[in-house]
Short mmCIF file of C-alpha atoms in Angstrom, two decimals:
data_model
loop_
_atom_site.label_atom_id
_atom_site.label_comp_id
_atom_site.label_asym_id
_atom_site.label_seq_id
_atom_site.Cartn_x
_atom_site.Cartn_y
_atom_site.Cartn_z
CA UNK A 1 -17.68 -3.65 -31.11
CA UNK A 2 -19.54 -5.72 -28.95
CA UNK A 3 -19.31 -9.21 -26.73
CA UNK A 4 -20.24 -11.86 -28.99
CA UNK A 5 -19.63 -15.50 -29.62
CA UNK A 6 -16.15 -15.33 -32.06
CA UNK A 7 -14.35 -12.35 -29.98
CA UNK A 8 -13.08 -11.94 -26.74
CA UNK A 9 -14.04 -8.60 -25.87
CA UNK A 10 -15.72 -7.32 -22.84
CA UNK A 11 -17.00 -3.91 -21.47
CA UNK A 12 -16.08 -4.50 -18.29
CA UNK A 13 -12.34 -3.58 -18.18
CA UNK A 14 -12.98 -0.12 -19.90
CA UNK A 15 -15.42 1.06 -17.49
CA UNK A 16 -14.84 -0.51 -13.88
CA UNK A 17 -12.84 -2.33 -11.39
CA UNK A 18 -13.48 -4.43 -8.57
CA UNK A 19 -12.13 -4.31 -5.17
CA UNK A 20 -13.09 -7.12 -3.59
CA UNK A 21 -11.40 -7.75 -0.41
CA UNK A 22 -10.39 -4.50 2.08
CA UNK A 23 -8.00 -4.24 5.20
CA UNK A 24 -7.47 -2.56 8.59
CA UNK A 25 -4.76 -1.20 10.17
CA UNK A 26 -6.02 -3.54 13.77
CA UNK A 27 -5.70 -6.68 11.88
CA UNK A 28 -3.22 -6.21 8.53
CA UNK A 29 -0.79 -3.81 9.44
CA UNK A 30 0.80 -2.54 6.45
CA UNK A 31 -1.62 -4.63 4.51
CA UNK A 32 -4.28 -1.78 5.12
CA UNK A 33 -6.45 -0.51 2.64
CA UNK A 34 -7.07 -2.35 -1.11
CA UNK A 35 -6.07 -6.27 -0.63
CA UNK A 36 -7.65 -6.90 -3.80
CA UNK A 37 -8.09 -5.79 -7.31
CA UNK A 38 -9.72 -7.50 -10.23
CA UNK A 39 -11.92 -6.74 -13.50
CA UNK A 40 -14.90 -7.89 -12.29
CA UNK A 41 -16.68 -9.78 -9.88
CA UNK A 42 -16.72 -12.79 -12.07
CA UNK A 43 -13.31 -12.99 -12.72
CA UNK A 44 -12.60 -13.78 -9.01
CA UNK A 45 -13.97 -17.09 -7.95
CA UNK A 46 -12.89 -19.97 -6.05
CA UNK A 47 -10.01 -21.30 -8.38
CA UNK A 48 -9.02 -18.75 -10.43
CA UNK A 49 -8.65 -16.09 -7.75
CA UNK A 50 -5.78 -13.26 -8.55
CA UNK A 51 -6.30 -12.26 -12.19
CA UNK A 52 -4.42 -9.39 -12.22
CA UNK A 53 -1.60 -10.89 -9.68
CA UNK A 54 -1.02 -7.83 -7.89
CA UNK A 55 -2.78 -8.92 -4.47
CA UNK A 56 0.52 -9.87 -2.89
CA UNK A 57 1.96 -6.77 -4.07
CA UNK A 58 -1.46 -4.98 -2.45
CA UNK A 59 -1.28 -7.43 1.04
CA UNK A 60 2.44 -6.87 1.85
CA UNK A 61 1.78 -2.83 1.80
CA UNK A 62 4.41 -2.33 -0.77
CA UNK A 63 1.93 -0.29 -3.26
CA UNK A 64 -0.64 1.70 -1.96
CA UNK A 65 -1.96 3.04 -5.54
CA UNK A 66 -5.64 4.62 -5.07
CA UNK A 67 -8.50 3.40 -7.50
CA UNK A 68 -7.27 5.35 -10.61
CA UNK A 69 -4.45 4.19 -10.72
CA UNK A 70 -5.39 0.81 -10.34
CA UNK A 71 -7.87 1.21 -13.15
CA UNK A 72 -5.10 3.03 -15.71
CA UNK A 73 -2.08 0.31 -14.56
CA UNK A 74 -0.29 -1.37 -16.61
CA UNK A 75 -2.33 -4.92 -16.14
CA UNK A 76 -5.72 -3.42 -17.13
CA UNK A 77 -4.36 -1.43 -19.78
CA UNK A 78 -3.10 -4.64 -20.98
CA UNK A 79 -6.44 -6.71 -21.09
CA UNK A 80 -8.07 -3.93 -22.97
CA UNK A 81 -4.77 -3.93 -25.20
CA UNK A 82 -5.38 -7.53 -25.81
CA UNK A 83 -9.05 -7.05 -26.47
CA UNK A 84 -9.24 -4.81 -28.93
CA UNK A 85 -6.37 -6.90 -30.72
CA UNK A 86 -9.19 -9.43 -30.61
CA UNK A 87 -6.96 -11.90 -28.14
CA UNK A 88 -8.13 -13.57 -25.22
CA UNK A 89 -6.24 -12.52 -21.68
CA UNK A 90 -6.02 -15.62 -19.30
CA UNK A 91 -7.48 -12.70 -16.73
CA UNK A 92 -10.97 -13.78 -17.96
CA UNK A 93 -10.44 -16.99 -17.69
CA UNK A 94 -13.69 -17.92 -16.40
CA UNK A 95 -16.29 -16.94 -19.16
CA UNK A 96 -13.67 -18.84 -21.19
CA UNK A 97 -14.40 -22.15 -19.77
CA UNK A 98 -17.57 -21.21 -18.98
CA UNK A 99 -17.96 -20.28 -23.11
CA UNK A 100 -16.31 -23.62 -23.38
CA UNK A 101 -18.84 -25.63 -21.52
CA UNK A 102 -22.03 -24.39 -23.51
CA UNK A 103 -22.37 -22.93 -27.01
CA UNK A 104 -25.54 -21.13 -26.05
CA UNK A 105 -25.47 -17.43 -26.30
CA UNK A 106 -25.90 -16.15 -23.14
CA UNK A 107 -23.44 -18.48 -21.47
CA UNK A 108 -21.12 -16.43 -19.77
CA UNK A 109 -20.70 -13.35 -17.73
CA UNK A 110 -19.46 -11.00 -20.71
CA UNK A 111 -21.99 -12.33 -22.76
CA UNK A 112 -24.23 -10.75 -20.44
CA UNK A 113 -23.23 -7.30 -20.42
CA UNK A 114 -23.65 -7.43 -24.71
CA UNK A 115 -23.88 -2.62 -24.13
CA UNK A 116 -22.03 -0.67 -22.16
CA UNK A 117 -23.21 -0.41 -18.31
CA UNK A 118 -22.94 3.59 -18.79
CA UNK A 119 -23.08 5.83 -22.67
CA UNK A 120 -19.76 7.52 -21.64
CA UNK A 121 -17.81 3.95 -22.05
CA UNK A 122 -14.94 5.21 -24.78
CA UNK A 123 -12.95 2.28 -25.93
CA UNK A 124 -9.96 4.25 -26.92
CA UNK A 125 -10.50 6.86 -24.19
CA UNK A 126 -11.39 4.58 -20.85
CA UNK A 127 -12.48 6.12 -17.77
CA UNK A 128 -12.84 4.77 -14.08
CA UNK A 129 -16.91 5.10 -13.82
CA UNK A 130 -17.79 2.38 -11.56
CA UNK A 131 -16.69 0.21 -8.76
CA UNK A 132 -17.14 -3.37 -8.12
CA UNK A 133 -16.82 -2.96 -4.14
CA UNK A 134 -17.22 -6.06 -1.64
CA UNK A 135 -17.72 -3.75 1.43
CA UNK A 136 -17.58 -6.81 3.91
CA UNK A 137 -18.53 -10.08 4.94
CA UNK A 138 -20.88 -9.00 8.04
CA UNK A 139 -24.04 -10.95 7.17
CA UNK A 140 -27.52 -11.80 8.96
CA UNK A 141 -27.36 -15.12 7.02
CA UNK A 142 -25.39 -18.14 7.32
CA UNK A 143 -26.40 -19.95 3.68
CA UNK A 144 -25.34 -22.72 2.63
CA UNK A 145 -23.55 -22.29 -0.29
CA UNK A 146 -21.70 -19.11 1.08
CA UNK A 147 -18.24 -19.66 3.08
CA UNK A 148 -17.01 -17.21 6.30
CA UNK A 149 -14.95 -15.00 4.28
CA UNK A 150 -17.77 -14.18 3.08
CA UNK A 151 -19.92 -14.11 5.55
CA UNK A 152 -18.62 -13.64 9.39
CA UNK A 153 -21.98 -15.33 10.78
CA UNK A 154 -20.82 -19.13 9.22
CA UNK A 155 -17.69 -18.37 11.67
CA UNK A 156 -20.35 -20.52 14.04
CA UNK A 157 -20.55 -23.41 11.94
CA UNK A 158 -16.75 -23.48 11.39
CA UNK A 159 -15.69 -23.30 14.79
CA UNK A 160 -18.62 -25.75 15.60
CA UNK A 161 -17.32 -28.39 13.05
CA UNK A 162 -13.63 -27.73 14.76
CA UNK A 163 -14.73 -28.53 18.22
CA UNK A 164 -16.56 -31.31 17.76
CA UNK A 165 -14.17 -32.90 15.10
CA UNK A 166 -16.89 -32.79 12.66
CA UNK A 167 -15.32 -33.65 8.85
CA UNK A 168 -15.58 -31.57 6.30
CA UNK A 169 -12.63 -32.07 4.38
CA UNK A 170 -13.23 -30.61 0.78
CA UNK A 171 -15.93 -28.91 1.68
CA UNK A 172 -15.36 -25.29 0.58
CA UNK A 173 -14.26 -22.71 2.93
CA UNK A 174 -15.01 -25.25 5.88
CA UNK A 175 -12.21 -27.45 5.34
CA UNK A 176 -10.77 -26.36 8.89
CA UNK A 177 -8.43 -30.24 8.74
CA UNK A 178 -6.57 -28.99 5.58
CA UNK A 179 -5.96 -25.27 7.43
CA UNK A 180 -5.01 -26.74 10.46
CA UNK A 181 -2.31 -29.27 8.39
CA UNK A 182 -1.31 -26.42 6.23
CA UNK A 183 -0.40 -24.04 9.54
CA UNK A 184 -3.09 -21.70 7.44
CA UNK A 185 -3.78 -18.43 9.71
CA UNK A 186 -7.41 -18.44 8.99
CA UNK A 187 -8.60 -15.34 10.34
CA UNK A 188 -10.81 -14.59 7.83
CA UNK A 189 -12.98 -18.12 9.32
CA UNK A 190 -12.37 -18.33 12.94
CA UNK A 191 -13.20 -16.10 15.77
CA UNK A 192 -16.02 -13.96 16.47
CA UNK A 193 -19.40 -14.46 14.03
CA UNK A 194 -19.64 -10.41 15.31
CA UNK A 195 -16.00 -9.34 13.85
CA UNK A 196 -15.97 -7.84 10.09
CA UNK A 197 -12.41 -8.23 8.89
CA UNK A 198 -12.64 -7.62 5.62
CA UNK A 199 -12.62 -4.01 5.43
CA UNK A 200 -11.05 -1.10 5.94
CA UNK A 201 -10.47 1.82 8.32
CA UNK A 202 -12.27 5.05 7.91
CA UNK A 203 -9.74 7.44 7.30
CA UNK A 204 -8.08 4.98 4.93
CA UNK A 205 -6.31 7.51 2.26
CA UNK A 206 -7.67 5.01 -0.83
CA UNK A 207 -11.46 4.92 0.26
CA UNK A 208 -11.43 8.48 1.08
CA UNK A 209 -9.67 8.85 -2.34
CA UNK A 210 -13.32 7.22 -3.90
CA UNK A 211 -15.52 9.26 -1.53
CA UNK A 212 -13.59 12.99 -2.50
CA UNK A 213 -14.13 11.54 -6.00
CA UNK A 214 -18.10 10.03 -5.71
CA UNK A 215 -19.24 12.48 -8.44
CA UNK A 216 -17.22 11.18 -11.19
CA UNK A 217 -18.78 7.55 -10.68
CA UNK A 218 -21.94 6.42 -12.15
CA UNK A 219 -22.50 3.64 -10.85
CA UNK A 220 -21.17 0.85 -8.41
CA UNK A 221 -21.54 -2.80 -7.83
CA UNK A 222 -21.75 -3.78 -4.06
CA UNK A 223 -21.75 -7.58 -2.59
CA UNK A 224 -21.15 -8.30 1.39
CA UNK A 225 -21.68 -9.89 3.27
CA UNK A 226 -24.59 -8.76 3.21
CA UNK A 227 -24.47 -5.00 1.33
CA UNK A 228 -27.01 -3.14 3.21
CA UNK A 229 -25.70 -3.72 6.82
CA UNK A 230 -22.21 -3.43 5.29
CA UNK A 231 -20.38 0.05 7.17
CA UNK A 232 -19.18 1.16 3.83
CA UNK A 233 -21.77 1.00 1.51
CA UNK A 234 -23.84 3.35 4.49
CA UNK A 235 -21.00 5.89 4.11
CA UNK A 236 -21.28 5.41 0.30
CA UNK A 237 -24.83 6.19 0.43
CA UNK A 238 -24.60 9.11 2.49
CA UNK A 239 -21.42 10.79 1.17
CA UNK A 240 -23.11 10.49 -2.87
CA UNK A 241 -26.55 12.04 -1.29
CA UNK A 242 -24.74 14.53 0.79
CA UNK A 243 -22.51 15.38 -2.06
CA UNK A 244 -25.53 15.86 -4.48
CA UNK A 245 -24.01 12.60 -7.08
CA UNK A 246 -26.76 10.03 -6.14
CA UNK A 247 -29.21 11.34 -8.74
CA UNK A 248 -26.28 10.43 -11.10
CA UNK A 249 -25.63 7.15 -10.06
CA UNK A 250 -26.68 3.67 -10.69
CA UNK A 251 -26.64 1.36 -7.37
CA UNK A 252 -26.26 -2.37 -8.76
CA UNK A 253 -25.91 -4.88 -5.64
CA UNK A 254 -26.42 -7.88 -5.05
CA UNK A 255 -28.55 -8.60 -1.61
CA UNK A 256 -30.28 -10.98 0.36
CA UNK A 257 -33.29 -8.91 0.07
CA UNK A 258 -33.99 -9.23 4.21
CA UNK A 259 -33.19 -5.62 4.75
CA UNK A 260 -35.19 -3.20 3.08
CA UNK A 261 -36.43 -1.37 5.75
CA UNK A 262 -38.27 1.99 5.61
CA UNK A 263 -35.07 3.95 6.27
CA UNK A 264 -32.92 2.01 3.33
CA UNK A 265 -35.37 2.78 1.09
CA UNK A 266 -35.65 6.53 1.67
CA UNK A 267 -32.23 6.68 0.72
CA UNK A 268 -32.20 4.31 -1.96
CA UNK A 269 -34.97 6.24 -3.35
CA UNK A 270 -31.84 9.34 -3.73
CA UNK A 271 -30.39 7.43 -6.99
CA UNK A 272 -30.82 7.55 -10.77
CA UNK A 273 -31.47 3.69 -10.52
CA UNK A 274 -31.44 0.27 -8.35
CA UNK A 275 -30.27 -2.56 -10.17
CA UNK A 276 -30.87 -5.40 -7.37
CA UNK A 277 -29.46 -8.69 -7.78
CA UNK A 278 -31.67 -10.87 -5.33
CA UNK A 279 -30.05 -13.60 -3.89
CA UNK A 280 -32.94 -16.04 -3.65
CA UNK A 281 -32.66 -19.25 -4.20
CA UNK A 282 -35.94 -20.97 -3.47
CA UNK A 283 -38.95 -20.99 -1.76
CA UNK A 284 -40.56 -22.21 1.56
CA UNK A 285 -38.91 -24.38 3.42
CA UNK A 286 -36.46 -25.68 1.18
CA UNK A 287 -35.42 -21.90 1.10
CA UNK A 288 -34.94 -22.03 5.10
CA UNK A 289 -32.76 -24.79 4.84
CA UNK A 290 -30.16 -22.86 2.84
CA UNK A 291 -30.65 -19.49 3.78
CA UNK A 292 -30.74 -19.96 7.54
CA UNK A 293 -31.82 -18.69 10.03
CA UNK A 294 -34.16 -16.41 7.76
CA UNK A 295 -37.79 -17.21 7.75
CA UNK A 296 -39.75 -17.16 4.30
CA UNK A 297 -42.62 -15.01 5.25
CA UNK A 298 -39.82 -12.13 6.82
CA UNK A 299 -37.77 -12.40 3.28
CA UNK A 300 -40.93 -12.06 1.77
CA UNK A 301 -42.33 -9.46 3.90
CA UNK A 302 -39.17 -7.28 3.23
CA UNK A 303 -38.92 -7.60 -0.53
CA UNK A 304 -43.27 -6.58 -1.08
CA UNK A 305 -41.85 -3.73 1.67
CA UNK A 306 -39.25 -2.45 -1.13
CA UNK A 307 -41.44 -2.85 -4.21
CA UNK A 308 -44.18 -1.22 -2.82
CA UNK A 309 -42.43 1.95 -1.84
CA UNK A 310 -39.46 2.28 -4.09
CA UNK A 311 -39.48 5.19 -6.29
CA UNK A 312 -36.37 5.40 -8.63
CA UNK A 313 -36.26 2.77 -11.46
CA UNK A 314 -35.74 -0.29 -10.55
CA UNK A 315 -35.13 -3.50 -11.96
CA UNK A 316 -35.01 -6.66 -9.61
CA UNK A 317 -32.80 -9.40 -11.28
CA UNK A 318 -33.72 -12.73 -9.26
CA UNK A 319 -30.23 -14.47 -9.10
CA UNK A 320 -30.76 -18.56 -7.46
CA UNK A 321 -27.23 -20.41 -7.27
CA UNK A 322 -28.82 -24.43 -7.84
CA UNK A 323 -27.43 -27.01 -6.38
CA UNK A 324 -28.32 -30.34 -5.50
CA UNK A 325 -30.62 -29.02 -2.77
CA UNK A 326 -32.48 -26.14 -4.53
CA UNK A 327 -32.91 -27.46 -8.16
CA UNK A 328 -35.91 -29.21 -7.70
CA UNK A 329 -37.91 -25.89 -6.75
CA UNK A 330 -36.40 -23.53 -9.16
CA UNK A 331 -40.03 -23.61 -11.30
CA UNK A 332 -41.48 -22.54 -7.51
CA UNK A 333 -39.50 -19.58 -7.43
CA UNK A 334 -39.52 -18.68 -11.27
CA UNK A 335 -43.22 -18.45 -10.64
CA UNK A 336 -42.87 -16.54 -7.56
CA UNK A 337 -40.80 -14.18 -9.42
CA UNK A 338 -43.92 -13.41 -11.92
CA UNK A 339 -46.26 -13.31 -8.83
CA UNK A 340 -44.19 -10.08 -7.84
CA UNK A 341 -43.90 -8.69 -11.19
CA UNK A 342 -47.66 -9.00 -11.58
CA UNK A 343 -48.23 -7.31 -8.31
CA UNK A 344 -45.50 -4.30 -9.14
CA UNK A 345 -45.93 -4.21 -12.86
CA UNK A 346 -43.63 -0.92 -12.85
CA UNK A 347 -41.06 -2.72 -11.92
CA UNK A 348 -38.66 -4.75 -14.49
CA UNK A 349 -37.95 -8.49 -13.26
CA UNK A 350 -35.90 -11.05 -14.64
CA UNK A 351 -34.31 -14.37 -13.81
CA UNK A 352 -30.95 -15.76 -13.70
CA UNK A 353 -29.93 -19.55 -12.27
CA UNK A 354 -26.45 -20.07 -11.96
CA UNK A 355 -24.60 -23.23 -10.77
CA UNK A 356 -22.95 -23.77 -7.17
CA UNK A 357 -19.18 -22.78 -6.87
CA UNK A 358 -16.79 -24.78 -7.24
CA UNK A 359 -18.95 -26.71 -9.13
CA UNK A 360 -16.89 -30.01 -7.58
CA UNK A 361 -18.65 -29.44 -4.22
CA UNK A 362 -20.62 -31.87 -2.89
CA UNK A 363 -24.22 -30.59 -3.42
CA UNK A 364 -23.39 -29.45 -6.80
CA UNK A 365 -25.92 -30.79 -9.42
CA UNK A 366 -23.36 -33.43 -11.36
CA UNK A 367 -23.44 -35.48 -8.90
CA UNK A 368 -27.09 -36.46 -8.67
CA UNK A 369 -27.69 -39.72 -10.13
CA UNK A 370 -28.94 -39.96 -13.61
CA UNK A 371 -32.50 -40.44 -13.15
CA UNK A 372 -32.85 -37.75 -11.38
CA UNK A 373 -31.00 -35.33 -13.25
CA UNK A 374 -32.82 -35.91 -16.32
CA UNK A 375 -35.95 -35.34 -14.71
CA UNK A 376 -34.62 -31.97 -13.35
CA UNK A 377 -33.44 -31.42 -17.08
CA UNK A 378 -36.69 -31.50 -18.86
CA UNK A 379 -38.26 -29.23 -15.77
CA UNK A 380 -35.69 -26.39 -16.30
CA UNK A 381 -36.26 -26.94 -19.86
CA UNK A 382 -40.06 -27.01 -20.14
CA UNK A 383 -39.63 -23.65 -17.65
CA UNK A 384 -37.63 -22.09 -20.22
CA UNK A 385 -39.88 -23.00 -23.17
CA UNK A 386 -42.77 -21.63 -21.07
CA UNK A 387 -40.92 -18.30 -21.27
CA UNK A 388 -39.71 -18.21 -24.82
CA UNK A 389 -43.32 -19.26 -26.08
CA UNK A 390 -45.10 -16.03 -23.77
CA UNK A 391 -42.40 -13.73 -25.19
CA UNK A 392 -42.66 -15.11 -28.98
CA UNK A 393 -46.69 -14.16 -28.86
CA UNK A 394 -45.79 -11.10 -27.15
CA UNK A 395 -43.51 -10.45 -30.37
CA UNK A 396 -46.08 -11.97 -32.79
CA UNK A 397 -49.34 -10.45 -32.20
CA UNK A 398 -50.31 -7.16 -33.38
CA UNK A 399 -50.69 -5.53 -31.02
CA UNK A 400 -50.25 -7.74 -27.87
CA UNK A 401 -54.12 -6.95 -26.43
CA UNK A 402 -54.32 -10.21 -26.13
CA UNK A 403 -52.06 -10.58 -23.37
CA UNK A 404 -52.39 -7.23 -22.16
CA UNK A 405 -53.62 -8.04 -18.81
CA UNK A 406 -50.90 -10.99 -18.26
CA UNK A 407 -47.38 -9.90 -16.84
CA UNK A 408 -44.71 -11.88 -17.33
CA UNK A 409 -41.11 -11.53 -16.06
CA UNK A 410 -38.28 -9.31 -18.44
CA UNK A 411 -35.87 -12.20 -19.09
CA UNK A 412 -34.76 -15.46 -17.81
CA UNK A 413 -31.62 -17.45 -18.41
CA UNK A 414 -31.52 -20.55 -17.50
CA UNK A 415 -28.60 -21.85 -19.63
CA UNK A 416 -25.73 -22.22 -17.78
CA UNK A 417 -27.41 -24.80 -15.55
CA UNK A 418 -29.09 -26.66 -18.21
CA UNK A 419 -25.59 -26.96 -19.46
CA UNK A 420 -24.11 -28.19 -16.84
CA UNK A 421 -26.96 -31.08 -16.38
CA UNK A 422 -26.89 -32.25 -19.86
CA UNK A 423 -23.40 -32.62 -19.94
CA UNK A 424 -23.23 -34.09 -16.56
CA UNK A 425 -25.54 -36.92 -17.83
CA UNK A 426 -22.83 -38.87 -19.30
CA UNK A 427 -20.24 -39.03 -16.51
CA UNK A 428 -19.98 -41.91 -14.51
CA UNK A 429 -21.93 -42.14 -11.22
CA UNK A 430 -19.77 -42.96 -8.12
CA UNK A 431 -19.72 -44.25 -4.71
CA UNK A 432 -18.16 -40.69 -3.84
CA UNK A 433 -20.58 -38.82 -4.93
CA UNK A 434 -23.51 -39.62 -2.46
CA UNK A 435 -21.05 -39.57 0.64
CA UNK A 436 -19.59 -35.98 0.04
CA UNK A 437 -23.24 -34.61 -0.73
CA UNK A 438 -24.23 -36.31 2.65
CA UNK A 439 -21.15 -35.39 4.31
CA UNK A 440 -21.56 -31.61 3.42
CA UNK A 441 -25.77 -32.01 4.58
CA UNK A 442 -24.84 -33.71 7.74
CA UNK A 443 -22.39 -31.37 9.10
CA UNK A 444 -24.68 -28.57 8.75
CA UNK A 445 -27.48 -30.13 9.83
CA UNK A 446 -25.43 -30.96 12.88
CA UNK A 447 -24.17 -27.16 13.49
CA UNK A 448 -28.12 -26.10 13.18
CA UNK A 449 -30.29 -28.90 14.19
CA UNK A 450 -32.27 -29.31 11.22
CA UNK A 451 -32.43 -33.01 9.27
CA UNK A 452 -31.91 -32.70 5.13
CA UNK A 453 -35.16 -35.38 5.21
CA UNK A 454 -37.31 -32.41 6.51
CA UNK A 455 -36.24 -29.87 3.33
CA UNK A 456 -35.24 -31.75 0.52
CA UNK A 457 -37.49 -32.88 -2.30
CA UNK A 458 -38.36 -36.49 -2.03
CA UNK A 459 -36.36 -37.93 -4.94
CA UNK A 460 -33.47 -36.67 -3.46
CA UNK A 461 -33.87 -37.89 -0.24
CA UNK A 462 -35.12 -41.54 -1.34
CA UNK A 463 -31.55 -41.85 -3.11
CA UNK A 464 -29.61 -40.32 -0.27
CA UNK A 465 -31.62 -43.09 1.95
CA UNK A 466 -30.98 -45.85 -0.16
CA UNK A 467 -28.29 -48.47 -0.55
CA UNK A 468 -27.21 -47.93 -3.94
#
């Protein structure tokens, strides 16, 4: 059994779970410790948050239950029950819809994962052999896209829009009109950029439960924040190389890829494998503008820094999140992406654009007029014909000589945004749509001094600048 178009089955759930939100004893009380539990990381999103509805269970204290029990519980038992029955769990809702919205392949997150992350994965005998962890939301970045819970450095441009009456109603995460109506405690958005609240205390009995047991993992998935100045993933690191059960494990995170300093990479060098997700979303200047305060040439520095010295096996998977702002220079960074793997042809490299979340926000790419969005259609698709015609030679020539001395990236999947473009062409364009984009480009610009005319690609900013 596999994940294929026609079933509803997934690897995930009989291999891993993800704990993606962590509490202290300072700020949650009896709350302490796991907060959150889901099957994945993809399964927890802005909207369909709660899968497994135990996080109020997990937030009032009432049930403390470590990581393996969690894992053998009666809610995951019961979305593995359901797939091998061949029946879809409203758990995974989201590759549903996402399934739903394109009939491509690749087109959502199970479709993915089509083998087992690990060879011990026994459907009828599961074991707990990874961990989806987000460690915390301490972050160097403040991006664009991101929101303070998960990332405690856009605390500034909360409390900034706050003070200075700023509106950003509907805008994700910074919507600080709608908490202040609702009476919403938002702890996890105001206060100090320098607090992590997100996770837990040291001697918390459930994460020392997962470091007295780091030898029967094989791998983990870590987000932040940003995961390599995250507190626990450093104690991860050095309890599994301490311990002797790094050589066994697989480290898959997700990173910003503005951290890999001489001393990370010594350690990371420990483990069976890196599996790094970078979160990249452009280049230049237009990649300033969303991930600031981070200068290109310093990402770039860092990232050459890792490939160059990196020892384990490694595979880089270059993750961009497109939005209205980015979309225009995906081509840019799909070619930067081969520039690397040209440069470090022992490492594997692939590709991976995904759409902005919730994809109602403002800068998300429906809501560009029509003109434009076709244009930006037939780039992403000419991109991904560029890459299916180098890897159909590749397959169809003898011996592949011919390209021998041309690298090209492992994979690229571009889908789910060309999906999301066609089918945005038909909707109906809207006064709405230009103000929330500029709304949402405004404020920011406001909170860091920067002007979207300055970043942007020029079709985008001759329609923002126009009348119509």
């Amino acid at each position: 059994m596999k994940p294929q178009k026609g079933n509803f089955f997934c690897w995930l759930p009989f291999q891993q779970i993800a704990l993606k939100e962590w509490g202290s004893n300072a700020i949650h009380g009896n709350g302490a410790g796991i907060r959150s539990v889901s099957m994945c990381c993809n399964t927890y999103r802005p909207g369909y948050e709660d899968p497994l509805k135990l996080d109020r269970k997990l937030r009032s204290g009432k049930i403390k239950p470590t990581a393996k029990e969690l894992f053998h519980g009666p809610e995951m038992t019961k979305i593995r029950e359901y797939m091998l029955k061949g029946k879809k769990h409203p758990a995974c809702k989201v590759c549903w819809d996402q399934e739903k919205l394109s009939f491509k392949e690749n087109s959502s997150y199970r479709l993915n994962n089509k083998t087992p992350y690990h060879p011990d994965v026994e459907v009828n005998n599961p074991k707990l052999i990874g961990i989806d962890f987000q460690f915390d939301e301490n972050c160097n970045l403040r991006c664009r896209m991101c929101s303070p819970s998960n990332s405690n450095k856009l605390r500034m441009d909360y409390n900034f829009f706050e003070e200075n009456n700023i509106d950003t109603s509907n805008v994700p995460g910074f919507d600080w009109q709608r908490d202040r109506s609702l009476n919403i405690n938002a702890d996890a958005y105001k206060g100090s950029e320098k607090e992590t609240r997100k996770w837990t205390d040291d001697d918390n009995e459930q994460w020392l439960d997962i470091l007295k047991n780091i030898n029967d993992l094989r791998y983990i998935r870590a987000t932040g924040g940003e995961t390599l100045i995250a507190r626990g993933f450093l104690q991860f690191l050095d309890r599994a190389i301490e311990a002797d059960a790094a050589k066994e494990i697989v480290l898959d995170i997700h990173s910003n890829c503005t951290k890999f300093t001489n001393v990370m990479i010594e350690k990371l060098n420990h483990f069976k494998k890196l599996s790094l997700h970078a979160s990249i979303d452009s280049v230049g200047k237009n990649y300033e503008y969303v991930r600031y305060p981070m200068p290109w040439n310093k990402l770039d520095k860092s990232i050459n820094n890792l490939c160059s010295k990196i020892k384990c096996e490694t595979q880089v998977h270059m993750v961009s999140v497109a939005s209205s702002i980015t979309a225009h220079y995906q081509k840019d960074l799909f070619d930067y992406t081969n520039d690397l793997k040209q440069k470090y042809p022992h490492i594997k490299f692939d590709y991976f654009a995904d759409c902005v979340h919730p994809a109602d926000r403002g800068i998300s790419l429906q809501f560009l007029p029509k003109e434009i969005k076709q244009k930006l259609l037939n780039d992403w698709e000419n991109t991904q014909k560029q890459f299916y015609e180098y890897q159909s030679k590749i397959r169809n020539s003898r011996d592949g000589d011919e390209y021998h001395d041309v690298e090209f990236i492992n994979g690229a999947n571009f889908n789910v945004v060309i999906s999301l473009i066609s089918n945005s062409l038909k909707r109906k364009e809207l006064p709405s749509d230009k103000e929330n984009f500029l709304k949402e480009l405004k404020a920011f610009d406001r909170s860091r001094d920067q002007d979207y005319r300055d970043f942007l690609h020029e079709d985008v900013v001759k329609w923002l600048d126009s009348n119509h």
